[in-house]
mmCIF file of C-alpha atoms and ligand atoms in Angstrom:
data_model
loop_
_atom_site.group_PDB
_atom_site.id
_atom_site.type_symbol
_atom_site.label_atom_id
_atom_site.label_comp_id
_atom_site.label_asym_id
_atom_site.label_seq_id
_atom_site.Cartn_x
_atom_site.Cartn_y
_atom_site.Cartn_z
ATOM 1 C CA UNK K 654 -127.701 89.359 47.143
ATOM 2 C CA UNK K 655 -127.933 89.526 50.383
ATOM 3 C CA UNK K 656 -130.288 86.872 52.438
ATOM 4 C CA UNK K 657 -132.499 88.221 55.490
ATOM 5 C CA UNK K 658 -134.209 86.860 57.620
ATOM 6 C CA UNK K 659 -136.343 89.465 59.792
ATOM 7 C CA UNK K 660 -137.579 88.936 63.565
ATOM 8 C CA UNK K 661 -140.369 91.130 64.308
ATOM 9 C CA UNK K 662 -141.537 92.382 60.947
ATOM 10 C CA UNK K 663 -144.672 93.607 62.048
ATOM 11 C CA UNK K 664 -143.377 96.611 64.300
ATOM 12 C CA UNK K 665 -141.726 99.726 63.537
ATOM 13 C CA UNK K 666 -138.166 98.428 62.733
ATOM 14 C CA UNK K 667 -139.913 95.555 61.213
ATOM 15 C CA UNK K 668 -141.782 97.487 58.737
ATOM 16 C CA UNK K 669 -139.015 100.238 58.011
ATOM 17 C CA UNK K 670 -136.744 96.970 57.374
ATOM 18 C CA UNK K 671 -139.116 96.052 54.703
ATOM 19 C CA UNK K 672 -138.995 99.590 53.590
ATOM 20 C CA UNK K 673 -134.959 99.636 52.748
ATOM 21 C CA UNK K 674 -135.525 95.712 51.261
ATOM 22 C CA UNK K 675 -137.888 97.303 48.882
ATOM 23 C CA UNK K 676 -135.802 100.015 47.529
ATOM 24 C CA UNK K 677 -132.316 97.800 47.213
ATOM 25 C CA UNK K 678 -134.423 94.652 45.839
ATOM 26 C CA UNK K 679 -130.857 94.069 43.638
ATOM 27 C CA UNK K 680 -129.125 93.846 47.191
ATOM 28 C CA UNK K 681 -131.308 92.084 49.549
ATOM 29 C CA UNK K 682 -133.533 89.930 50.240
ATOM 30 C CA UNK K 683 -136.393 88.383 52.411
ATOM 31 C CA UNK K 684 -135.833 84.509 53.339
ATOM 32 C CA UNK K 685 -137.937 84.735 56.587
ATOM 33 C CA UNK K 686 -140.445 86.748 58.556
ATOM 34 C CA UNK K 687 -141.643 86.568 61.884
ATOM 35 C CA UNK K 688 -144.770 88.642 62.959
ATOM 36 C CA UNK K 689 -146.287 89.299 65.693
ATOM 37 C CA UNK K 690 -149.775 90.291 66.659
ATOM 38 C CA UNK K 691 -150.958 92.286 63.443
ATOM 39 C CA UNK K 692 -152.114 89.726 61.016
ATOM 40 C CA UNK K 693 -153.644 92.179 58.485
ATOM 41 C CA UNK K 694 -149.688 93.782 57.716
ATOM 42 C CA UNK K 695 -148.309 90.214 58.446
ATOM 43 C CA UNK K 696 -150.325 88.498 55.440
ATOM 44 C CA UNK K 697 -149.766 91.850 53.221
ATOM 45 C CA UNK K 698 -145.653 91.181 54.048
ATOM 46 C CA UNK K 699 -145.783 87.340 52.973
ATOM 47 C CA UNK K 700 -147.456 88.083 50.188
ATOM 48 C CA UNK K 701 -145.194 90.668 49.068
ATOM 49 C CA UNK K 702 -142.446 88.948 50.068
ATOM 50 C CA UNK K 703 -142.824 85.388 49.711
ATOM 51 C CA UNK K 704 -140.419 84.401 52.204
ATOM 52 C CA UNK K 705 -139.292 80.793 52.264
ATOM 53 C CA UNK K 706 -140.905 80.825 56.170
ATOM 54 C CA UNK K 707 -142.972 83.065 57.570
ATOM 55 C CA UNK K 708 -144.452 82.340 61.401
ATOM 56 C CA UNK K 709 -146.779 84.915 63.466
ATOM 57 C CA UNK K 710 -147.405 85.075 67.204
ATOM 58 C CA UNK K 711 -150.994 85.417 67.083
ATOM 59 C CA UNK K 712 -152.934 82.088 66.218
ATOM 60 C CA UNK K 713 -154.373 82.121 62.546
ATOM 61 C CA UNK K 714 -156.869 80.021 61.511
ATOM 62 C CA UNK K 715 -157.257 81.017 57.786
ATOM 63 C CA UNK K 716 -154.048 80.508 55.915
ATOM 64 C CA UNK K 717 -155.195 80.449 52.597
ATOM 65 C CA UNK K 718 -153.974 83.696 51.698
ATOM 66 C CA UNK K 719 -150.368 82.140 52.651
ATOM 67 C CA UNK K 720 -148.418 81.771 49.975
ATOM 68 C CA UNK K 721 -148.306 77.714 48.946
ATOM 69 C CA UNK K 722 -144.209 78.029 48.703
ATOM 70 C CA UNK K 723 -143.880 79.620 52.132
ATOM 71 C CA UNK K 724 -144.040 77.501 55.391
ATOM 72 C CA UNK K 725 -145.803 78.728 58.002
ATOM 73 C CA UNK K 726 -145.872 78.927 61.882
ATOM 74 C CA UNK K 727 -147.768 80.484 64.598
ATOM 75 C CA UNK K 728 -148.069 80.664 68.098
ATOM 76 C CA UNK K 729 -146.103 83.032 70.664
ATOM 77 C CA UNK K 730 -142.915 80.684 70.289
ATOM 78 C CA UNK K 731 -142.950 80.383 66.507
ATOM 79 C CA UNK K 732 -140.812 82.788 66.208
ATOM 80 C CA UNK K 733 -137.704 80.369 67.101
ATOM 81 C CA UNK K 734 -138.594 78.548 63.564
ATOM 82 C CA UNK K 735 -137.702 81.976 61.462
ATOM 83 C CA UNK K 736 -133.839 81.973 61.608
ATOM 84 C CA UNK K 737 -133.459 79.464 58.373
ATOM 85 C CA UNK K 738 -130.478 77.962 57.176
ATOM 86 C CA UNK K 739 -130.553 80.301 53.649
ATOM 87 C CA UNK K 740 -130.596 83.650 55.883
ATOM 88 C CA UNK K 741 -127.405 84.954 55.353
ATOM 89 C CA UNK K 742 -128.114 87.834 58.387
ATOM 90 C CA UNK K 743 -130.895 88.125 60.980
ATOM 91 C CA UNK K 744 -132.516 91.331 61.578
ATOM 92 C CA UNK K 745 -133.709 90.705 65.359
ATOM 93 C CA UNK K 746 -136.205 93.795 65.712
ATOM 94 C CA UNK K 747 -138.148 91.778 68.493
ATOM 95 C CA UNK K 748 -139.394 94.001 71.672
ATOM 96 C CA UNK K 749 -138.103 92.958 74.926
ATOM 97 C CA UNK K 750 -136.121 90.165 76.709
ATOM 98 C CA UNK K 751 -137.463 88.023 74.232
ATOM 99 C CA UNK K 752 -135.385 89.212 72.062
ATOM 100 C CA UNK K 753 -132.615 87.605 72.966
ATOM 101 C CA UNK K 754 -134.117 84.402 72.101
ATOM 102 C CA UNK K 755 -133.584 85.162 68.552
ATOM 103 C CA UNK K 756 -130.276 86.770 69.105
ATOM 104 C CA UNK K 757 -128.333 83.239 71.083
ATOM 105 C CA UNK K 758 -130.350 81.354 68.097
ATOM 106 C CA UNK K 759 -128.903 83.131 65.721
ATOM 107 C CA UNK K 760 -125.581 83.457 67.559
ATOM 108 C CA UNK K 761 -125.632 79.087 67.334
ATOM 109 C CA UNK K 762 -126.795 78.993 63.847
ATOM 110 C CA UNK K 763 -123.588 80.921 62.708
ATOM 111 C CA UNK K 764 -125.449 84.107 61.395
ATOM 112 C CA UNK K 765 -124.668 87.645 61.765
ATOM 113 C CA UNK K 766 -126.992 89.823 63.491
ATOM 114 C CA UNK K 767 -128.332 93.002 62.607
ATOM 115 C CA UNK K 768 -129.824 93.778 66.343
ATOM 116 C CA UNK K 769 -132.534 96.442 66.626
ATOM 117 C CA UNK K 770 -133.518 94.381 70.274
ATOM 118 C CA UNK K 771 -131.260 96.482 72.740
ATOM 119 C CA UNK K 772 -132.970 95.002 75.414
ATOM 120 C CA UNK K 773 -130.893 91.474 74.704
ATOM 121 C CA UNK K 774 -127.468 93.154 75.307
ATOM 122 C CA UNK K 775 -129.052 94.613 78.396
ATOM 123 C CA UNK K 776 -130.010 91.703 79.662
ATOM 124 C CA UNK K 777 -127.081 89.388 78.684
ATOM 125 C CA UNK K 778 -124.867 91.743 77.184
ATOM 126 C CA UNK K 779 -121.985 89.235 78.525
ATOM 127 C CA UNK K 780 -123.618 85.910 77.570
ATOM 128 C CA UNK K 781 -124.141 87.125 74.042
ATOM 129 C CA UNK K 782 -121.373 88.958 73.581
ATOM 130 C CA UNK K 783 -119.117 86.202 74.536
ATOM 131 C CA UNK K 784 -120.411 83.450 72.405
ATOM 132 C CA UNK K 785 -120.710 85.523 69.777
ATOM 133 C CA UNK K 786 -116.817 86.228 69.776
ATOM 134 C CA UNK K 787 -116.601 82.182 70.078
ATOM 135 C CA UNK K 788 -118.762 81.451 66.834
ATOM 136 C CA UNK K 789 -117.156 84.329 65.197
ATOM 137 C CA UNK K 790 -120.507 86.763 64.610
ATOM 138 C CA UNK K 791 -120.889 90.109 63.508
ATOM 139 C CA UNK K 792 -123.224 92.370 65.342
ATOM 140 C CA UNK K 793 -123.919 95.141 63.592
ATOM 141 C CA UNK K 794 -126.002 98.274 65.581
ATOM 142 C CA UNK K 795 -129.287 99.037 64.164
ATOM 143 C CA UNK K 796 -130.409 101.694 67.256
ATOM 144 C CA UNK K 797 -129.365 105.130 65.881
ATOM 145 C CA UNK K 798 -126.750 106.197 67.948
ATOM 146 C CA UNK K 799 -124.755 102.921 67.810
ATOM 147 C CA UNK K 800 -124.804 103.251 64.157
ATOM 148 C CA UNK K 801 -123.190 106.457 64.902
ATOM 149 C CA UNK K 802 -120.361 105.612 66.784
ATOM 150 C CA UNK K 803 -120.060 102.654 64.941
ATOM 151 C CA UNK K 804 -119.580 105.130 62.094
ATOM 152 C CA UNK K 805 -117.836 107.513 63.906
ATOM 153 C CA UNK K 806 -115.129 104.445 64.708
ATOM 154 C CA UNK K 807 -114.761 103.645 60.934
ATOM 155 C CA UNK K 808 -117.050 99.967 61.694
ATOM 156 C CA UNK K 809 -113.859 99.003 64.051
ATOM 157 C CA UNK K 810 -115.587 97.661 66.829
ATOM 158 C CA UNK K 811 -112.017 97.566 68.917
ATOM 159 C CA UNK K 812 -110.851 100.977 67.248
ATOM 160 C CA UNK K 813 -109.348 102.562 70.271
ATOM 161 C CA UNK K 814 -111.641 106.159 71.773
ATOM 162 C CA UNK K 815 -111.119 108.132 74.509
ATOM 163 C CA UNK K 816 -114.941 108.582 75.132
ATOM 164 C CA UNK K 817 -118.629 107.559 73.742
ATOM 165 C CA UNK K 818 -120.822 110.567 73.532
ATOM 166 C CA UNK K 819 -124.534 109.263 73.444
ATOM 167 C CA UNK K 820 -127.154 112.078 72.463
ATOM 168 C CA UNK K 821 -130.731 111.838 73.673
ATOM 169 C CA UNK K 822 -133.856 113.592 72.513
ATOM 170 C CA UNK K 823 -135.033 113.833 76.276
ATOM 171 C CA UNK K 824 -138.156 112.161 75.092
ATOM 172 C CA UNK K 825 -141.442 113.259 75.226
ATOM 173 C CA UNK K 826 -141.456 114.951 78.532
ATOM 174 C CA UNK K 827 -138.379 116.487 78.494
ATOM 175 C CA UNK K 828 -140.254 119.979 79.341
ATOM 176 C CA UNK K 829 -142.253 118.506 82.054
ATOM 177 C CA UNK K 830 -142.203 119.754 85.351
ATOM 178 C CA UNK K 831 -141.789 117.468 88.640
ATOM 179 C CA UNK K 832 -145.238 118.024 89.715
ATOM 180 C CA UNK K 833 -146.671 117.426 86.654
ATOM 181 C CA UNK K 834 -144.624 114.217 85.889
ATOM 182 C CA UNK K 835 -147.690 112.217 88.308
ATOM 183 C CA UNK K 836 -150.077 112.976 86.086
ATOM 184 C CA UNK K 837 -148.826 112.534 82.841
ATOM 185 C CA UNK K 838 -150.630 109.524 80.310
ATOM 186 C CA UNK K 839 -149.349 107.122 77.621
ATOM 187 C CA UNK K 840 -151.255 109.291 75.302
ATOM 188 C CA UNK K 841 -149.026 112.236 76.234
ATOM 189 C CA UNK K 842 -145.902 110.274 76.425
ATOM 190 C CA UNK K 843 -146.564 109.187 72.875
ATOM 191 C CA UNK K 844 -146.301 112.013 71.152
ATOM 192 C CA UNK K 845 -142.431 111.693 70.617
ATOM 193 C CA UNK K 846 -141.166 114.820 70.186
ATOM 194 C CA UNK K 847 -138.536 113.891 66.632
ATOM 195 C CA UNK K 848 -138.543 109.641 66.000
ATOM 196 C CA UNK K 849 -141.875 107.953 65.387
ATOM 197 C CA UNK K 850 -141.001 104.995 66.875
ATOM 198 C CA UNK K 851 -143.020 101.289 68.579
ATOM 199 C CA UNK K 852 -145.187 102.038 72.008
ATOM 200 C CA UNK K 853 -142.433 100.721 74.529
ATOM 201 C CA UNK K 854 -139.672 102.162 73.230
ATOM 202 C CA UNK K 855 -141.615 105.870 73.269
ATOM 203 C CA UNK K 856 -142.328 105.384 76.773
ATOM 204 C CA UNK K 857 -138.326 104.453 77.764
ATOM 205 C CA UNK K 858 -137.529 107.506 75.610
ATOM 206 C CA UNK K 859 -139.993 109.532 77.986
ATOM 207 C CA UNK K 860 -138.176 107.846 81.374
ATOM 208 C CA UNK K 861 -135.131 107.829 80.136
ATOM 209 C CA UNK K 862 -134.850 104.358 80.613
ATOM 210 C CA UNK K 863 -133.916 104.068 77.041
ATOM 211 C CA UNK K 864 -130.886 106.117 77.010
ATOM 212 C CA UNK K 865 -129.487 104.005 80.218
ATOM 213 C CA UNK K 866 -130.446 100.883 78.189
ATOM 214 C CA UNK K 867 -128.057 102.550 75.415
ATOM 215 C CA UNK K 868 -125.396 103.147 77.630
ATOM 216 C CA UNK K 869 -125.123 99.535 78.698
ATOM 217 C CA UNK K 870 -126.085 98.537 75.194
ATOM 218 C CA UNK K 871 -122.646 100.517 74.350
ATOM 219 C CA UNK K 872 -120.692 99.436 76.875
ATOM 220 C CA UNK K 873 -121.248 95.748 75.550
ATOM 221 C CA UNK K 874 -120.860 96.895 71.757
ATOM 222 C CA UNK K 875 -117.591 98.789 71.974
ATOM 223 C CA UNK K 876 -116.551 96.748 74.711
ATOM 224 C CA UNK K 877 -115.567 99.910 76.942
ATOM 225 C CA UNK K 878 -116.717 100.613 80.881
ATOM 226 C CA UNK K 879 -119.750 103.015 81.786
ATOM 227 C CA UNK K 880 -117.119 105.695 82.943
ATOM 228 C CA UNK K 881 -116.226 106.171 79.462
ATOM 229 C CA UNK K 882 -120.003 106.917 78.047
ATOM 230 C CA UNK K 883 -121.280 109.983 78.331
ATOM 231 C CA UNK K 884 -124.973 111.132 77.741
ATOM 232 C CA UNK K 885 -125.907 114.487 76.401
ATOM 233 C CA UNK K 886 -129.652 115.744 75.945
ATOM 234 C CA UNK K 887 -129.446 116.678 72.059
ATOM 235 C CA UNK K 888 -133.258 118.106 71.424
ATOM 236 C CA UNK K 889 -132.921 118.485 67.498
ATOM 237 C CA UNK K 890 -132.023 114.468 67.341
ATOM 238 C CA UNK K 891 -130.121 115.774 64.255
ATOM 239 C CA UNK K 892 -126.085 114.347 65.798
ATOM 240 C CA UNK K 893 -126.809 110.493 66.571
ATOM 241 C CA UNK K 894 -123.946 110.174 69.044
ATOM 242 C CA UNK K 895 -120.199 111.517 69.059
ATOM 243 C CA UNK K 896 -116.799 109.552 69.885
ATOM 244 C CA UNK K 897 -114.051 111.825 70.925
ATOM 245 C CA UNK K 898 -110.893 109.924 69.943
ATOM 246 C CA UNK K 899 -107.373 109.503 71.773
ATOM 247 C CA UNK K 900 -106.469 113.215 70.653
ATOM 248 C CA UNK K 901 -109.608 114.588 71.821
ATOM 249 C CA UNK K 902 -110.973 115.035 68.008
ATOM 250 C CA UNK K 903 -115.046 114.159 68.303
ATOM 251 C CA UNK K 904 -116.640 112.971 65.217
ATOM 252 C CA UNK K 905 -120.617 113.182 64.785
ATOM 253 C CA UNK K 906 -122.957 111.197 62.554
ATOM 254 C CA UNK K 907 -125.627 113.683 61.735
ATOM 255 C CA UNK K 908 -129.203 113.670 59.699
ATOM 256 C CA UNK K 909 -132.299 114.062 59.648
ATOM 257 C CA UNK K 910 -133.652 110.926 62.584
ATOM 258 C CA UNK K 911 -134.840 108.592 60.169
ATOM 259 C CA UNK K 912 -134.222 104.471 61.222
ATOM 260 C CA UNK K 913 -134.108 103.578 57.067
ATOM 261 C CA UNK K 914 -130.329 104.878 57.478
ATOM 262 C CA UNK K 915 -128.846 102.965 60.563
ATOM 263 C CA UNK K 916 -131.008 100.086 58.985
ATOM 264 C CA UNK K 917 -129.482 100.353 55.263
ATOM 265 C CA UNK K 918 -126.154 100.727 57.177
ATOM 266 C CA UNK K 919 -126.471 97.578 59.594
ATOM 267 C CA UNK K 920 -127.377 95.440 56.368
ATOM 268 C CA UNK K 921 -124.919 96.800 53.828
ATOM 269 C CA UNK K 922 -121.780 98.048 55.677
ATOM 270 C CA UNK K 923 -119.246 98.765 55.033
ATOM 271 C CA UNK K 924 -120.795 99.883 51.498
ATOM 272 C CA UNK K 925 -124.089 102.948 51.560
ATOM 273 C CA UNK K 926 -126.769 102.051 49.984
ATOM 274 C CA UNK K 927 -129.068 105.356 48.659
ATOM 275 C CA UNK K 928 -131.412 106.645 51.377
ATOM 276 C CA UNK K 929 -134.615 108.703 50.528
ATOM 277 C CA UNK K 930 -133.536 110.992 54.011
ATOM 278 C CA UNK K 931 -133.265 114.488 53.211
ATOM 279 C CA UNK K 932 -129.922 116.556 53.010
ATOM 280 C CA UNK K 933 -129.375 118.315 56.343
ATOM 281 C CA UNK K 934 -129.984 121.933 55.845
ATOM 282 C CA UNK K 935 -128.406 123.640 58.354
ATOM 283 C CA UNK K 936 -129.091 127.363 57.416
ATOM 284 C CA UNK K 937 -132.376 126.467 58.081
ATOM 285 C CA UNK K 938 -131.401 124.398 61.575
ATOM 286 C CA UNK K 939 -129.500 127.923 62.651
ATOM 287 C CA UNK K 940 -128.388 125.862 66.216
ATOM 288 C CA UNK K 941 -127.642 122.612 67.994
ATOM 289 C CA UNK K 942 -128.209 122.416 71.364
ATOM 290 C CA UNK K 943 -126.847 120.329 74.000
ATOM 291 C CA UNK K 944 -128.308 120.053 77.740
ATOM 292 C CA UNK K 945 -127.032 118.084 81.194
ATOM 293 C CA UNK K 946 -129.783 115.296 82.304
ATOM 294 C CA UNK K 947 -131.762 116.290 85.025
ATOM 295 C CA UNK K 948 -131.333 113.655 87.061
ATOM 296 C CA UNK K 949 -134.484 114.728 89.877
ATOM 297 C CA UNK K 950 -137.035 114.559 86.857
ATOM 298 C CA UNK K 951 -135.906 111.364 85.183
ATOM 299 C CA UNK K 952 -134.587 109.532 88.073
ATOM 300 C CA UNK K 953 -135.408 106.184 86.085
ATOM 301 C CA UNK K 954 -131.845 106.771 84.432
ATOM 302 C CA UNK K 955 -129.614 106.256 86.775
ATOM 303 C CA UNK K 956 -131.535 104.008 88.720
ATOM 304 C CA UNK K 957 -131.115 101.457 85.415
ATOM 305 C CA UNK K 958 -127.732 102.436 85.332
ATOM 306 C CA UNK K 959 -126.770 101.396 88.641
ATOM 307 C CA UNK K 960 -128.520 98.022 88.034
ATOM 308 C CA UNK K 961 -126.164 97.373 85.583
ATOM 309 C CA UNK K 962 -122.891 98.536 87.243
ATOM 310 C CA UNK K 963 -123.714 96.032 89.915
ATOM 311 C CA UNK K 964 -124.059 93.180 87.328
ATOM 312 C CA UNK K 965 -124.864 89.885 87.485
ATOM 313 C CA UNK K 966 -128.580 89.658 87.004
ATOM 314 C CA UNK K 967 -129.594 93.201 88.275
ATOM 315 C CA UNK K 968 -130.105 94.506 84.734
ATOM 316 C CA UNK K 969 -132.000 91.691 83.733
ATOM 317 C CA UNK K 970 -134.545 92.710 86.998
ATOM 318 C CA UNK K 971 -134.593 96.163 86.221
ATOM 319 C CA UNK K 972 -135.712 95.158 82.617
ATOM 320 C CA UNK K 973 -137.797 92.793 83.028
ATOM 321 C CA UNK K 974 -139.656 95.470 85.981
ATOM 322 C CA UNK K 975 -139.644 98.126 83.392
ATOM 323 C CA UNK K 976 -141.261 95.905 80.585
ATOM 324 C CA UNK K 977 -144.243 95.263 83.093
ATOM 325 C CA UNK K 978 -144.708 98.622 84.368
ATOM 326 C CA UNK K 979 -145.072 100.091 80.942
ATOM 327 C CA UNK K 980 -147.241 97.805 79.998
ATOM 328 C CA UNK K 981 -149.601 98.956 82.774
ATOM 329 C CA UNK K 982 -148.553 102.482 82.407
ATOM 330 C CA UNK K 983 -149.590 101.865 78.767
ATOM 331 C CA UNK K 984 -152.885 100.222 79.251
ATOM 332 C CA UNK K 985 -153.869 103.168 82.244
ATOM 333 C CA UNK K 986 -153.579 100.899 85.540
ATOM 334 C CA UNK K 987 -150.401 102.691 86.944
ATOM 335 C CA UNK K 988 -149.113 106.239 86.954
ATOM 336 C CA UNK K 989 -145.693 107.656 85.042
ATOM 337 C CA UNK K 990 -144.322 108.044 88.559
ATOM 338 C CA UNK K 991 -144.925 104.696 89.006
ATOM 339 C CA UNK K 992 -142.314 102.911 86.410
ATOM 340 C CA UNK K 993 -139.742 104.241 88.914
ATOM 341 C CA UNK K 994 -141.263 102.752 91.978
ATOM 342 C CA UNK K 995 -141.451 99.303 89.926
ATOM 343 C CA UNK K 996 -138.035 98.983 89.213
ATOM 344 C CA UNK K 997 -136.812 100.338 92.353
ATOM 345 C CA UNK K 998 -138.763 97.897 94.404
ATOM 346 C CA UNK K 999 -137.761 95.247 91.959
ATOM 347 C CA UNK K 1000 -134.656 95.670 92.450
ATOM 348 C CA UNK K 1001 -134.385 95.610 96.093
ATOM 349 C CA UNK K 1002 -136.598 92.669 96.408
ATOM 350 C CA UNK K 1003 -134.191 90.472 94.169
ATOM 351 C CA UNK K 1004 -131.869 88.636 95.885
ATOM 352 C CA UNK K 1005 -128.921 88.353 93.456
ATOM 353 C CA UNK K 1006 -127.716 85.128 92.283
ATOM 354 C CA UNK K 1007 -124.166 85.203 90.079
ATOM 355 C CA UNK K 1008 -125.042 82.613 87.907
ATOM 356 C CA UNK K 1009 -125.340 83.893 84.099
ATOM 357 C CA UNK K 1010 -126.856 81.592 82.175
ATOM 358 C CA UNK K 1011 -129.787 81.761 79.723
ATOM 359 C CA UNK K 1012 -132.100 79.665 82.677
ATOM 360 C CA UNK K 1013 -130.955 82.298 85.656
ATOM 361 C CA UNK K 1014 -132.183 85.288 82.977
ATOM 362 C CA UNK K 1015 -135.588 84.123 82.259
ATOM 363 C CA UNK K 1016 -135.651 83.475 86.054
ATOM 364 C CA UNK K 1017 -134.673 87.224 86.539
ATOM 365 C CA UNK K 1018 -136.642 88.195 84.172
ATOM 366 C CA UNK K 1019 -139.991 86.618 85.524
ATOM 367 C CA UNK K 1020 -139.210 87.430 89.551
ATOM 368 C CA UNK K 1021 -139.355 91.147 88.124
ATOM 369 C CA UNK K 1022 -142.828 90.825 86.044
ATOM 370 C CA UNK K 1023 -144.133 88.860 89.365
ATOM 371 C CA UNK K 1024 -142.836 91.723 91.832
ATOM 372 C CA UNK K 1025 -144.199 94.421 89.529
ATOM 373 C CA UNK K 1026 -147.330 92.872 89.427
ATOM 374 C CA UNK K 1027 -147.822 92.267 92.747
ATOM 375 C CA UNK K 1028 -146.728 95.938 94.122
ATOM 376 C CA UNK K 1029 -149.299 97.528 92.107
ATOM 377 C CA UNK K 1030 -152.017 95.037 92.973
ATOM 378 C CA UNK K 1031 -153.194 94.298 89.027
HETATM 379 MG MG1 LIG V 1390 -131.673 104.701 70.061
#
């Protein structure tokens, strides 16, 4: 039996997470959860659940329908009091920088690391990476296509590849022209196009943003350099990613896009545990198709991606930029068009220290929120 202790089990990942607990209840099993803001599937999930602890970001004053054998925290921090000494892996499914809270926690506590929370490897991809390899931690890909290659490598993390081949969906307005792009709303963007996925992450997948968060994301997983990740637009979502190998031989992880699978995977590896995903049927599929990014639409891309090839504490700007200009763009105070514009501004406002510790990230991190804020006046 495998012990879990899940970070954010009140969002998407959170909630399929539960999903693949429930249907392998011989194989694993809930120690902790950590909620965020919706109480009403938070107190369903302890209930269910009964985890040892169980703590919840928004405050709640009733907690008699809290199990008497499970602690309980709340407040936006409580989080930190989640990753328990029984929890044999951590499922960090948080949104955001804060993420990597949970991940150097667990990373100090000794415990492996199922990571959903890409956003901590962009961030402080080195940082975690390297104390991880210090303590001796597994960190094993939830996001779809790193399960892929991950896959694709056999689970060798240092399995030798000529090239990472990302695929993208090309989000939600993949088919959108220029002069449209200005006018385009949250409501439109979320209407993904193949995964049902959280808010933020729907909007990256409709900048782009999210693929160049994968490609640094990879880059710190397979420890390998940008020029040897490649991104293909992949509209079907049905191959997850592709590693061409030393002899130029490219294997693909293909299904139906369904997150119970790289989920299962990250918790049970190297053994597969039964899905309820369909079988591919590929009469009825008829064609794959692959397409160049179009760089003058999603300009967001490689603006990220630069960030990160000049290091230090760029990414950690251009994140912490993007996390408050979607949540304008998602409450209707700035345009689509405008996400750009925060980052870029961002990230020529920041004058770049080379420290890299945890301090000099939240430091990045908050200078880029600030700026944001302040260019758009709200
Ligand atoms: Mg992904």
């Amino acid at each position: 039996m495998k012990k879990v202790a899940l970070i954010g089990s009140t969002g998407s990942i959170g909630k399929q997470t539960l999903s693949v607990v429930r249907r392998n209840s011989d194989k694993f099993q809930i120690v902790s959860l950590a909620g965020g803001n919706n109480v009403g599937d938070f107190l369903e999930q302890v209930k269910e659940f009964k985890p040892k602890v169980a703590t919840l970001a928004s405050p709640l004053s009733d907690t008699s329908q809290i199990p008497s054998q499970t602690e309980f925290f709340s407040g936006e921090d409580a989080f930190v009091n989640a990753i328990i000494d029984e929890a044999d892996i951590v499922v960090v499914a948080l949104v955001g920088f804060k993420g990597i809270i949970s991940v150097l926690d667990a990373i100090n506590k000794g415990k492996d690391i199922a990571l959903a929370n890409k956003e901590s490897l962009v961030v402080g991809g080195g940082l975690v990476m390297q104390k991880a390899k210090e303590k001796g931690i597994n960190i094993t890909p939830i996001d779809s296509e790193h399960s892929a290659v991950w896959q694709a490598l056999n689970f060798d993390f240092n399995a030798p590849f000529n090239k990472i081949i990302l695929t993208a969906s090309g989000g939600a307005f993949r088919d959108r022209t220029k002069e449209e792009m200005p006018f385009l709303t949250a409501k439109d963007a979320l209407l993904h196009p193949n995964w049902k996925m959280g808010a933020k992450i729907t909007i990256d997948c409709a900048t782009l943003v999210n693929k160049a968060f994968e490609v640094i994301e990879a880059k710190w997983l397979y420890n390998t350099t940008f020029d040897k990740i490649d991104v293909i637009i992949h509209r079907e979502s049905i191959i997850h990613s592709m590693v061409e190998l030393n002899d130029k031989a490219v294997i693909a992880q293909m299904s139906y896009p369904d997150m119970e699978l790289p989920i299962a995977l990250a918790l049970s590896y190297p053994e597969r545990v039964e899905s309820n995903i369909k079988s591919l049927d590929f009469g009825a599929l008829q064609k794959l198709t692959f397409e160049k990014v179009d760089h003058d639409r999603f300009p967001c891309f490689k603006l990220v991606l630069d960030s990160a090839q000049s290091g230090c504490l760029y990414p950690a700007v251009a994140n912490g930029a993007n996390e408050q200009a979607v949540q304008m763009f998602l409450q209707g105070k700035i345009a689509y068009t405008d996400i750009y514009k925060g980052i870029y501004g961002a990230l020529m406002g920041f004058e770049g220290s080379h420290h890299m510790h945890f301090e000099d990230l939240v430091e990045a991190d908050a200078f880029a929120r600030r700026y944001v804020k302040e260019f758009f006046g709200v």
